[in-house]
Short mmCIF file of C-alpha atoms and ligand atoms in Angstrom, two decimals:
data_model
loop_
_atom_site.label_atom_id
_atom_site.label_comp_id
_atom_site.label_asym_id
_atom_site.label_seq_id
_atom_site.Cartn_x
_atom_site.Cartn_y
_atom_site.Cartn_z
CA UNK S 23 0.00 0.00 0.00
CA UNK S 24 2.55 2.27 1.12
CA UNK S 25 4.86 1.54 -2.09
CA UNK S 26 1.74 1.94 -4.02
CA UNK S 27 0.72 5.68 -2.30
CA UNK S 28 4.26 6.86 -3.01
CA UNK S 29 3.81 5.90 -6.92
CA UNK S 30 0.70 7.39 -7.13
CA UNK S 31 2.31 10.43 -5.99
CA UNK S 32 5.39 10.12 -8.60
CA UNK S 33 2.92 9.87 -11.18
CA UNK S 34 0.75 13.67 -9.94
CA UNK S 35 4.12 15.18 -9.69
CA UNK S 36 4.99 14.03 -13.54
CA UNK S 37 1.66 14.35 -14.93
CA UNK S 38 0.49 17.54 -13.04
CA UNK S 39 -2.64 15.98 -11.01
CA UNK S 40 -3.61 18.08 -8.43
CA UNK S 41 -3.59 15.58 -5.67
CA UNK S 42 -4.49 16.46 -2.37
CA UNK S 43 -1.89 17.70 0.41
CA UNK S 44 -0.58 15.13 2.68
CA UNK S 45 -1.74 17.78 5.41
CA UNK S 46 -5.53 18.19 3.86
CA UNK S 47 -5.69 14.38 3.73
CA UNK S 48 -4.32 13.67 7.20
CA UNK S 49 -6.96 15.96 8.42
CA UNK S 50 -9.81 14.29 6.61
CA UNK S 51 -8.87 10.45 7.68
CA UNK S 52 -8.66 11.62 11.33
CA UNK S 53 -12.06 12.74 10.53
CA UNK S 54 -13.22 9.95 9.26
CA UNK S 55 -11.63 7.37 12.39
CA UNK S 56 -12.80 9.72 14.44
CA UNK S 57 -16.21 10.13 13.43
CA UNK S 58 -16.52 6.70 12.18
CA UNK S 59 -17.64 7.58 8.52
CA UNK S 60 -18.83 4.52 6.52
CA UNK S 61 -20.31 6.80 2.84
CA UNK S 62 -18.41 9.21 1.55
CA UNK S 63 -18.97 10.85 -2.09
CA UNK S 64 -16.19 12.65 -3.62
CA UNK S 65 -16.69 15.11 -6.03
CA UNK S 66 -12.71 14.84 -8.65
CA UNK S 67 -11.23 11.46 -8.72
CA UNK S 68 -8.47 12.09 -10.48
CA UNK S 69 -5.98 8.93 -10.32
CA UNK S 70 -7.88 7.82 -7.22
CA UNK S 71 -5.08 9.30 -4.81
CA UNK S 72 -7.58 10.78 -1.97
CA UNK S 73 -9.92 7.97 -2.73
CA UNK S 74 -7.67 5.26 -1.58
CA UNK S 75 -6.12 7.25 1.65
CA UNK S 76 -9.68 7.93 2.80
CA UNK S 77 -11.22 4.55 2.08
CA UNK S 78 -8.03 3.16 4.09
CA UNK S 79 -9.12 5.42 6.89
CA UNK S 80 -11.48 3.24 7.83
CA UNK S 81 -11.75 -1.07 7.32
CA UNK S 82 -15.87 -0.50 6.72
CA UNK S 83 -15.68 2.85 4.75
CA UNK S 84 -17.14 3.08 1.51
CA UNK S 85 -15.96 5.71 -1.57
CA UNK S 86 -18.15 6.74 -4.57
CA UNK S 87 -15.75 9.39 -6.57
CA UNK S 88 -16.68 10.96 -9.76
CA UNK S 89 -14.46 11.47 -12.87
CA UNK S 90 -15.04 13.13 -16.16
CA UNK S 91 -11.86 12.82 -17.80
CA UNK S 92 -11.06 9.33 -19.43
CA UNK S 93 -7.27 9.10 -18.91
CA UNK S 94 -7.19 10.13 -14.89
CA UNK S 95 -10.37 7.45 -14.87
CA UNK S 96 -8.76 4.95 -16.17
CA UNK S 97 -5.60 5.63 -13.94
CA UNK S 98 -7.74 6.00 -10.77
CA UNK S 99 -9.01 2.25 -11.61
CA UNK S 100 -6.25 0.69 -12.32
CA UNK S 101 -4.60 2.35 -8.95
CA UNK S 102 -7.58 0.86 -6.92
CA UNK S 103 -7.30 -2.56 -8.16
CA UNK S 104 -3.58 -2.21 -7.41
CA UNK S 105 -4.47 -1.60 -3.76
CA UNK S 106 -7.27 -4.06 -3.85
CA UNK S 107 -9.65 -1.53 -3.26
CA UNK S 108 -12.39 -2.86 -6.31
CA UNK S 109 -15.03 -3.48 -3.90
CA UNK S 110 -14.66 -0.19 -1.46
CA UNK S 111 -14.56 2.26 -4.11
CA UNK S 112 -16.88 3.17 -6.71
CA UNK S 113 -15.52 4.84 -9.56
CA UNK S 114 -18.31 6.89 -11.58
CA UNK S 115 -17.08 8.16 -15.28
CA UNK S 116 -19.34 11.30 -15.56
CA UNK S 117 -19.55 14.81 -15.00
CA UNK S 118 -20.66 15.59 -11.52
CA UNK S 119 -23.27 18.21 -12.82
CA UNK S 120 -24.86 15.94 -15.05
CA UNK S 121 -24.86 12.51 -13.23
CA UNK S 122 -27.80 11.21 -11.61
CA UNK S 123 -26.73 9.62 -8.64
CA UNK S 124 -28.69 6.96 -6.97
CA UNK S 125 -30.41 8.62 -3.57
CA UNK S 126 -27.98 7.51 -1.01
CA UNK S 127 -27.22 9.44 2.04
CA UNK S 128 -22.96 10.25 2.41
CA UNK S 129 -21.66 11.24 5.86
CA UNK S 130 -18.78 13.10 4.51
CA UNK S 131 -18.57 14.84 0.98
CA UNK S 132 -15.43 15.98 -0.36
CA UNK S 133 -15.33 18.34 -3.09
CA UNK S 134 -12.50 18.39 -4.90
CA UNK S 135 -13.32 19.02 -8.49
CA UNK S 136 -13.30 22.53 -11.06
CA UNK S 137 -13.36 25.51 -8.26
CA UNK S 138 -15.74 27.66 -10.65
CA UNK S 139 -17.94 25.23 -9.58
CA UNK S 140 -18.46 24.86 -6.33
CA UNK S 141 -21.41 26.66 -5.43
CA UNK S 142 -23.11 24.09 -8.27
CA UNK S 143 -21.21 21.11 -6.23
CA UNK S 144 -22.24 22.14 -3.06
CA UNK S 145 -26.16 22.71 -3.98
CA UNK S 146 -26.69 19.95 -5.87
CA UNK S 147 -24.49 17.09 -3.15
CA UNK S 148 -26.00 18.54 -0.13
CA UNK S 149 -29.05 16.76 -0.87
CA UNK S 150 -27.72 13.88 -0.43
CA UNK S 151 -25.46 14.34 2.95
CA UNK S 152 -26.86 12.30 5.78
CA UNK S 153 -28.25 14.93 8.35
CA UNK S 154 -25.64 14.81 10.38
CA UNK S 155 -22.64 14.48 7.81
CA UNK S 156 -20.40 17.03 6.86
CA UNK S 157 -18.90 18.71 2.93
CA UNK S 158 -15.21 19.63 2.86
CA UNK S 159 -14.34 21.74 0.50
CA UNK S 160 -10.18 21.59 -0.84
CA UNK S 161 -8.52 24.22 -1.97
CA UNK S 162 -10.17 27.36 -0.82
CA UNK S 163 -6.79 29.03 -0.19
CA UNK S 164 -5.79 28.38 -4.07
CA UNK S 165 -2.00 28.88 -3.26
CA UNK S 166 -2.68 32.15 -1.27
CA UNK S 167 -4.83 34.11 -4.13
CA UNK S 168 -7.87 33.98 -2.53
CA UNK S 169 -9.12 37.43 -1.27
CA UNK S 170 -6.83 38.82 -4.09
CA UNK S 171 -8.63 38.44 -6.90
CA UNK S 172 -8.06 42.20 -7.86
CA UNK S 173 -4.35 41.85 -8.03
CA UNK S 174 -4.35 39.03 -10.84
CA UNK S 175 -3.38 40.15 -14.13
CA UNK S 176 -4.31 37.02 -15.82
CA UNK S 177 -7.73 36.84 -16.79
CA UNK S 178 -8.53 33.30 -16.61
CA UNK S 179 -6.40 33.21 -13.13
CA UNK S 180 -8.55 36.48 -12.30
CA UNK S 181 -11.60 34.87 -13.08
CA UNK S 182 -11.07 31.55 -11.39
CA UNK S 183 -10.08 32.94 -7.92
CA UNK S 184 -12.99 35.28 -8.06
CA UNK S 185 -15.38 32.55 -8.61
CA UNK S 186 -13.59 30.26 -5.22
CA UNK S 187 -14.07 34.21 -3.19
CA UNK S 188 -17.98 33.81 -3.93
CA UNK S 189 -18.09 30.45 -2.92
CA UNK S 190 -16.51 31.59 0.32
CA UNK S 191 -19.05 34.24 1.08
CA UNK S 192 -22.03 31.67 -0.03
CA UNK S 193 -20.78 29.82 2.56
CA UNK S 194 -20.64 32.33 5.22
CA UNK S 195 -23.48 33.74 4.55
CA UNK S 196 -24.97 30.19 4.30
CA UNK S 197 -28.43 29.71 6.15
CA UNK S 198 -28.38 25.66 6.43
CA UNK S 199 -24.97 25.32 7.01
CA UNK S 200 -22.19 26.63 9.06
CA UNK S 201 -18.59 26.78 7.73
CA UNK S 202 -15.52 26.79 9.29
CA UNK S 203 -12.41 27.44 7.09
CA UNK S 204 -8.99 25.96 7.99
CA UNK S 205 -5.84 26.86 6.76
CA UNK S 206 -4.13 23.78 6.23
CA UNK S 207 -3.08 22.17 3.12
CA UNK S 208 -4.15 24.63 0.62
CA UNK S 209 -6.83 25.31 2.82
CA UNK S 210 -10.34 23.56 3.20
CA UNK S 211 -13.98 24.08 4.15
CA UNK S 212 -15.27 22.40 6.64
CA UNK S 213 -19.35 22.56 6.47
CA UNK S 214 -22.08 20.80 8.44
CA UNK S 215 -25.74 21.79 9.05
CA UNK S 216 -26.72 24.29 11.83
CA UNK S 217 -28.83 21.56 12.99
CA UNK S 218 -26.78 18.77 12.93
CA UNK S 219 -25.71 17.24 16.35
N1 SAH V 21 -9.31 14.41 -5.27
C1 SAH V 21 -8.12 14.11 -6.06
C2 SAH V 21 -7.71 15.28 -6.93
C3 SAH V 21 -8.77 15.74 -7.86
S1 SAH V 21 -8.15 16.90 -9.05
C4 SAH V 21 -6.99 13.80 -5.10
O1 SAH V 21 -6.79 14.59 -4.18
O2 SAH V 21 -6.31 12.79 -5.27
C5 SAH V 21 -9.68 17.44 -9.71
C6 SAH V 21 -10.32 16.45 -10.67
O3 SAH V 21 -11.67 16.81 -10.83
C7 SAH V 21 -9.70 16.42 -12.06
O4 SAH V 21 -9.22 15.14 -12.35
C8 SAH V 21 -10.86 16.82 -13.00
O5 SAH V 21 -10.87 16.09 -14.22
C9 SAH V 21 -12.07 16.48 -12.16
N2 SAH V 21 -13.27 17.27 -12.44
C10 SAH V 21 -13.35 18.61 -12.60
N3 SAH V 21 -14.63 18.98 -12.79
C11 SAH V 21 -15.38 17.85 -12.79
C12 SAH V 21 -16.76 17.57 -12.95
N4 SAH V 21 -17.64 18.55 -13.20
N5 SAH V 21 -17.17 16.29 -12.86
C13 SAH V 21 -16.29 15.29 -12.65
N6 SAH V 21 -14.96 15.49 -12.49
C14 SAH V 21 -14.52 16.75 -12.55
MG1 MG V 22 -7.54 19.60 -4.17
#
């Protein structure tokens, strides 16, 4: 597993994959010993890198992660037979915004996907967090440009980083759900329901 992990991060570093910070994803399987998580739906597969570390969190958790694009889906399943993971994790080949999803309840949703989108993400997957489960969000710092949007002379940069500074003020100004944001990693959202227990 361990040999595995360590190829699987080779292979972001050559191929530029995002993966996930070994700080962000420390956090998250604490969380999920910790809170004994058995469903969790992530939103960006990529080559299956978070999926495996979080479904090894926990010997009874279950991952569904979505993909869109064909050559990180293929990687992420050939990575989880690898680890032996087949049964545990779900891989879905689909856009997250078009996908119908069968109506199961998750108890910890990790978006992780296009940041323009994650006010669409996080309307659309709340429905189907458990009442009590919880939505991180990764990289709401994006590499320290968030709340500097003005600065950016690239457009597209410009643009992008805007778009992750409205998702942060839809979540604090958020009526079901309270957020709290936590700078480590890249930085990550951390959102459960006001009424959750
Ligand atoms: N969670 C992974 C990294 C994901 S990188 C890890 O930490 O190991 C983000 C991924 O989201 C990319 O592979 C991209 O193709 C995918 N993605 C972006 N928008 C998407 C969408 N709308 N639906 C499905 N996948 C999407
Ligand atoms: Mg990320």
């Amino acid at each position: 597993m361990k040999e595995q992990i360590a190829e699987m991060e080779s292979y972001a570093a050559a191929h530029n994959v995002p993966i996930v910070e070994k700080e962000t994803i420390a956090y998250i399987m604490k969380y999920i010993k910790k809170n004994n998580i058995q469903n969790i739906l992530e939103i960006g597969s990529a080559i299956g890198y978070s999926a495996i570390l979080m479904a090894g969190a926990n010997a009874e958790t279950k991952v569904t992660t979505i993909e869109r694009d064909e050559v990180r889906y293929m990687e992420c399943l050939k990575n989880i037979k690898k680890v032996g993971f087949d049964k545990r994790i779900n891989v879905v080949y689909q856009d997250a915004l078009e996908v119908n999803l069968p109506k199961v309840e998750y108890d910890l949703i990790f978006i992780d996907a296009a940041k323009a989108q994650n006010i669409k993400f996080f309307e659309k997957y709340k429905n189907f967090l458990a009442p009590n489960g919880v939505i991180i969000t990764d990289n709401i710092n994006f590499h320290g440009y968030t709340g500097h949007s003005e600065e950016i002379e690239s457009k597209n940069l410009k643009s992008l980083v805007g778009k992750i500074e409205e998702y942060v003020e839809f979540l604090k100004n958020n009526d079901e759900f309270t957020t709290e944001f936590l700078n480590i990693g890249d930085g990550i959202g951390v959102s459960i329901r006001k009424d959750a227990k």
